[in-house]
Coordinates of C-alpha atoms and ligand atoms in Angstrom, one line a residue:
X8 CA -179.0 61.3 130.1
X9 CA -176.1 59.0 131.3
X10 CA -172.8 58.2 129.5
X11 CA -172.0 54.3 129.5
X12 CA -168.7 54.6 131.0
X13 CA -167.4 55.5 134.6
X14 CA -163.7 57.5 132.5
X15 CA -163.3 59.7 129.8
X16 CA -159.6 58.1 128.3
X17 CA -160.5 57.9 124.7
X18 CA -163.4 59.0 122.0
X19 CA -162.5 55.4 121.5
X20 CA -164.5 53.7 123.8
X21 CA -167.7 56.0 123.0
X22 CA -170.7 55.9 121.8
X23 CA -172.0 58.6 118.9
X24 CA -174.8 58.4 122.2
X25 CA -173.0 59.4 124.5
X26 CA -170.6 61.9 122.4
X27 CA -173.7 63.6 121.3
X28 CA -175.3 64.0 124.8
X29 CA -172.0 65.2 125.9
X30 CA -172.5 67.8 123.5
X31 CA -175.7 68.3 124.4
X32 CA -174.8 69.1 127.9
X33 CA -172.2 71.2 126.5
X34 CA -174.2 73.7 125.2
X35 CA -176.8 73.6 127.8
X36 CA -173.6 74.8 130.3
X37 CA -172.2 77.1 127.6
X38 CA -175.1 79.1 128.0
X39 CA -174.5 79.7 132.0
X40 CA -171.9 81.0 130.7
X41 CA -172.9 84.1 128.8
X42 CA -175.1 84.3 131.8
X43 CA -174.8 87.6 134.5
X44 CA -173.4 84.4 137.1
X45 CA -171.9 82.0 135.3
X46 CA -171.3 79.8 138.3
X47 CA -173.7 76.4 139.2
X48 CA -173.3 74.4 142.0
X49 CA -173.8 70.9 140.3
X50 CA -170.4 69.9 141.5
X51 CA -170.5 71.4 145.1
X52 CA -168.8 69.4 147.5
X53 CA -166.9 67.4 144.3
X54 CA -163.0 66.8 145.2
X55 CA -161.7 67.3 141.5
X56 CA -157.5 67.3 140.9
X57 CA -156.3 68.3 137.9
X58 CA -152.9 65.8 137.5
X59 CA -150.2 68.1 134.8
X60 CA -147.3 65.7 133.8
X61 CA -147.3 67.4 130.5
X62 CA -146.6 71.1 130.3
X63 CA -150.1 72.4 129.4
X64 CA -151.5 76.2 128.7
X65 CA -155.5 75.7 127.6
X66 CA -156.3 72.3 128.8
X67 CA -155.0 73.4 131.9
X68 CA -156.7 76.0 132.5
X69 CA -159.6 75.6 131.1
X70 CA -160.2 72.2 132.7
X71 CA -160.0 74.8 136.1
X72 CA -162.0 77.4 135.0
X73 CA -165.1 74.8 134.1
X74 CA -164.2 73.1 137.2
X75 CA -164.6 75.7 139.4
X76 CA -168.1 77.3 137.4
X77 CA -169.7 73.7 138.1
X78 CA -168.5 75.0 141.8
X79 CA -166.0 71.8 143.1
X80 CA -164.3 72.3 145.2
X81 CA -160.2 71.9 143.1
X82 CA -156.8 70.9 143.3
X83 CA -153.8 71.3 140.8
X84 CA -150.6 69.7 140.8
X85 CA -147.7 69.8 138.4
X86 CA -145.1 67.1 138.8
X87 CA -141.7 69.6 138.7
X88 CA -142.1 70.7 142.3
X89 CA -143.5 67.3 143.3
X90 CA -142.0 64.3 145.4
X91 CA -141.9 62.6 142.0
X92 CA -138.4 64.4 141.7
X93 CA -137.2 62.3 144.2
X94 CA -138.7 59.0 142.6
X95 CA -142.6 58.8 143.2
X96 CA -143.7 56.0 141.2
X97 CA -147.7 57.6 139.6
X98 CA -149.5 55.1 141.1
X99 CA -148.0 56.0 145.0
X100 CA -148.6 59.8 143.6
X101 CA -152.2 59.3 142.8
X102 CA -152.8 56.9 146.0
X103 CA -151.4 59.7 148.7
X104 CA -153.7 62.3 146.3
X105 CA -156.5 60.0 146.8
X106 CA -156.8 59.2 150.1
X107 CA -157.2 62.9 151.4
X108 CA -160.7 61.8 149.4
X109 CA -160.4 63.1 145.5
X110 CA -163.6 62.4 144.3
X111 CA -162.1 63.0 140.2
X112 CA -159.0 63.1 138.6
X113 CA -157.7 64.9 135.3
X114 CA -154.9 63.8 134.0
X115 CA -152.4 64.7 131.2
X116 CA -149.3 62.3 131.6
X117 CA -146.8 62.1 128.7
X118 CA -146.6 58.1 128.0
X119 CA -149.7 56.9 126.1
X120 CA -152.4 55.0 128.6
X121 CA -151.2 55.8 131.9
X122 CA -154.7 56.9 132.7
X123 CA -156.2 53.6 131.9
X124 CA -153.1 52.7 133.8
X125 CA -154.3 55.3 137.1
X126 CA -158.0 53.1 135.5
X127 CA -157.8 50.4 136.3
X128 CA -156.3 50.6 140.3
X129 CA -158.2 53.9 141.6
X130 CA -161.8 53.8 142.1
X131 CA -162.4 58.1 140.6
X132 CA -163.6 58.5 137.5
X133 CA -160.5 59.3 135.6
X134 CA -160.7 62.2 133.0
X135 CA -157.2 61.9 130.2
X136 CA -156.3 65.7 128.7
X137 CA -154.2 64.7 126.7
X138 CA -151.4 60.6 127.1
X139 CA -147.9 60.4 124.9
X140 CA -149.1 60.6 121.3
X141 CA -152.5 58.9 121.9
X142 CA -155.7 60.4 122.8
X143 CA -157.0 64.2 123.9
X144 CA -160.7 63.5 123.9
X145 CA -161.8 67.1 125.4
X146 CA -160.0 68.3 122.5
X147 CA -162.0 66.5 120.0
X148 CA -165.5 67.3 121.4
X149 CA -164.7 70.9 122.0
X150 CA -163.3 70.8 118.0
X151 CA -166.9 68.3 117.3
X152 CA -168.3 71.9 118.9
X153 CA -167.2 74.1 116.9
X154 CA -167.4 73.1 113.9
X155 CA -171.4 71.4 114.9
X156 CA -172.0 75.3 115.6
X157 CA -171.1 76.2 112.4
X158 CA -172.4 73.7 110.6
X159 CA -175.3 72.4 111.8
X160 CA -174.4 69.0 112.8
X161 CA -171.8 67.5 112.2
X162 CA -172.7 64.4 109.4
X163 CA -171.3 65.0 106.5
X164 CA -169.2 67.7 107.3
X165 CA -165.8 67.1 105.0
X166 CA -162.6 67.7 107.5
X167 CA -159.1 68.1 106.5
X168 CA -156.4 67.2 109.1
X169 CA -153.5 69.0 108.2
X170 CA -149.8 68.3 109.3
X171 CA -148.4 65.7 112.0
X172 CA -150.9 63.7 111.9
X173 CA -148.1 61.2 113.6
X174 CA -147.8 62.5 116.1
X175 CA -150.7 64.1 116.8
X176 CA -153.5 62.6 120.1
X177 CA -155.3 65.2 118.9
X178 CA -155.8 64.1 115.4
X179 CA -156.2 60.6 116.4
X180 CA -159.8 61.8 118.4
X181 CA -161.1 64.0 116.3
X182 CA -160.2 61.1 113.5
X183 CA -162.7 58.6 116.1
X184 CA -165.3 61.3 116.5
X185 CA -165.3 62.1 113.0
X186 CA -165.9 58.5 111.4
X187 CA -168.3 57.8 114.6
X188 CA -170.3 60.7 114.7
X189 CA -170.6 61.1 110.0
X190 CA -168.6 63.4 108.9
X191 CA -165.6 63.1 106.2
X192 CA -162.3 63.0 106.8
X193 CA -159.4 63.7 104.4
X194 CA -155.5 63.8 106.2
X195 CA -152.7 65.6 104.5
X196 CA -149.0 66.5 105.1
X197 CA -146.5 65.0 104.0
X198 CA -146.1 61.2 104.2
X199 CA -143.8 60.5 107.1
X200 CA -146.1 62.0 109.1
X201 CA -148.9 60.1 108.2
X202 CA -149.2 56.9 109.7
X203 CA -150.6 53.9 107.1
X204 CA -151.7 52.2 109.8
X205 CA -154.2 54.8 110.7
X206 CA -155.4 54.0 106.4
X207 CA -155.7 50.7 107.2
X208 CA -158.3 50.8 110.2
X209 CA -160.4 54.8 109.9
X210 CA -162.5 55.8 106.7
X211 CA -160.7 58.3 106.5
X212 CA -158.6 59.6 102.4
X213 CA -154.8 60.7 102.6
X214 CA -153.6 62.7 100.1
X215 CA -150.1 65.0 100.1
X216 CA -150.9 68.1 98.9
X217 CA -152.4 70.0 100.9
X218 CA -154.6 72.6 98.6
X219 CA -155.9 69.2 97.0
X220 CA -157.4 68.5 100.2
X221 CA -158.8 72.3 100.6
X222 CA -160.4 72.5 97.9
X223 CA -162.1 69.4 99.0
X224 CA -162.4 70.4 102.2
X225 CA -165.4 72.9 104.6
X226 CA -162.7 73.1 108.1
X227 CA -159.3 72.7 108.1
X228 CA -158.1 71.8 111.0
X229 CA -154.0 72.8 111.4
X230 CA -152.1 70.8 113.3
X231 CA -148.7 71.4 115.8
X232 CA -145.4 70.3 114.1
X233 CA -144.2 68.2 116.8
X234 CA -140.7 69.2 117.8
X235 CA -140.9 67.8 121.0
X236 CA -141.7 64.5 120.1
X237 CA -139.8 64.1 116.6
X238 CA -136.6 62.0 117.5
X239 CA -135.4 61.8 113.7
X240 CA -135.9 63.9 111.6
X241 CA -139.0 63.4 109.0
X242 CA -138.7 66.9 106.8
X243 CA -136.2 69.0 105.4
X244 CA -137.0 72.0 107.2
X245 CA -139.6 74.1 108.8
X246 CA -139.1 76.7 106.5
X247 CA -139.5 74.5 104.0
X248 CA -142.2 72.2 106.1
X249 CA -143.8 76.0 105.2
X250 CA -143.8 76.6 102.1
X251 CA -145.3 72.7 100.8
X252 CA -147.6 72.1 103.9
X253 CA -147.9 76.2 105.4
X254 CA -151.6 77.3 105.0
X255 CA -150.8 80.9 104.3
X256 CA -153.6 83.6 103.3
X257 CA -152.1 83.4 99.3
X258 CA -153.0 79.6 99.2
X259 CA -156.6 80.1 100.8
X260 CA -157.3 83.1 98.7
X261 CA -156.4 80.5 95.9
X262 CA -159.3 78.0 96.4
X263 CA -162.3 81.2 95.4
X264 CA -163.5 79.5 98.3
X265 CA -164.2 79.9 102.2
X266 CA -163.5 77.3 104.7
X267 CA -163.4 77.0 108.1
X268 CA -159.8 76.6 109.8
X269 CA -159.7 75.1 113.0
X270 CA -156.0 74.6 115.0
X271 CA -156.1 73.5 118.3
X272 CA -153.1 75.0 119.9
X273 CA -150.2 76.2 120.7
X274 CA -149.6 77.4 116.7
X275 CA -146.3 77.2 115.5
X276 CA -146.5 80.8 113.9
X277 CA -145.3 81.1 109.8
X278 CA -144.8 77.5 110.5
X279 CA -148.1 75.4 110.4
X280 CA -150.1 78.3 110.1
X281 CA -149.6 82.3 108.6
X282 CA -150.3 84.8 111.3
X283 CA -152.2 86.9 109.5
X284 CA -154.4 83.1 108.5
X285 CA -154.6 82.3 112.6
X286 CA -156.5 85.8 112.9
X287 CA -157.9 86.1 110.2
X288 CA -161.7 86.2 110.5
X289 CA -162.0 82.4 108.7
X290 CA -160.2 81.8 111.4
X291 CA -162.1 80.0 115.1
X292 CA -159.6 79.0 117.2
X293 CA -160.8 80.7 119.6
X294 CA -163.6 80.0 119.7
X295 CA -162.7 76.8 120.4
X296 CA -161.4 77.8 123.0
X297 CA -164.2 79.0 124.2
X298 CA -166.2 75.9 124.1
X299 CA -163.2 74.0 124.8
X300 CA -164.5 75.6 129.4
X301 CA -169.0 74.0 128.1
X302 CA -167.1 70.4 126.9
X303 CA -165.2 69.9 129.7
X304 CA -168.0 71.3 132.3
X305 CA -170.2 68.3 130.7
X306 CA -167.8 65.5 130.5
X307 CA -167.4 66.6 134.3
X308 CA -170.7 66.8 135.0
X309 CA -171.7 64.0 132.9
X310 CA -169.2 62.5 135.1
X311 CA -170.0 62.9 138.2
X312 CA -173.3 60.9 138.1
X313 CA -174.8 64.5 139.8
X314 CA -177.9 65.7 138.0
X315 CA -179.9 69.1 137.1
X316 CA -177.3 70.0 134.8
X317 CA -177.5 73.8 135.0
X318 CA -179.8 74.7 138.1
Ligands
LIG414 N1 -154.5 71.9 122.7 C1 -153.8 72.4 124.0 O1 -154.1 70.9 124.5 O2 -152.8 73.0 124.8 P1 -152.3 73.1 125.7 O3 -151.3 72.1 125.3 O4 -151.7 73.8 125.4 O5 -153.2 72.4 126.9

């Protein structure tokens, strides 16, 4: 099983077959992670650098754990505390790290296209761990794995993506993935946070009424309001956002059906999602995090070109 790509820069570049190969391989690695000994030698002697130019909890820990479970050697780099603060360029930083014989680079950066730039200039395999407001491909893959586990696949599953679509790399990667794999997608939220180009580019529906989206869907993927990326007022206040677009227990009860609740994290509790929903039996938020390790093991393994996934 081979991917038709050397890097994972975005879901945009993947064929449906590539997505399925990653999800199938992730399932094999998830089985490995249930064993008493969770480690396999698949990436022994492979050196991976985790380059994080932007904050992260889940993605960073998940990649690091995936690398350790695969027996890779890992180096962790944070822009804060490095020579980036002295003015070193991205390319100089990476070339210096590569001269220490690094095979793969996992990269998060606040600039859209930063991993694509690196892929054009260095020989190592690049994995995008989130670039600006562009893509977060491993998040979409772990979301897809979580949905597939619940519904036995992705085809025909109705997924509502709710909230700050405009600033969300999770939304864009999910839209690429779900529409490629035959799921149905509706976007819901305030009109100011749903860019028009998305509805003109992708086969998705839009509603500004969250209850309507919830009544339609099997799964609601609720997005974080990304206050740090908003440089203009796009809604009146967090309190009013919660009242109009937040997911509460009362709102879910009014649907008279059970839907699955997802969130990529970190959650703004009481803004896009109330605590009693985030922590309810309908929430699969921690399943998403668990699946993240298996998905990242699959991506690292498949891009390494090594064979024998779970020996
Ligand atoms: N979902 C996600 O990317 O979380 P982090 O920013 O904590 O990595």
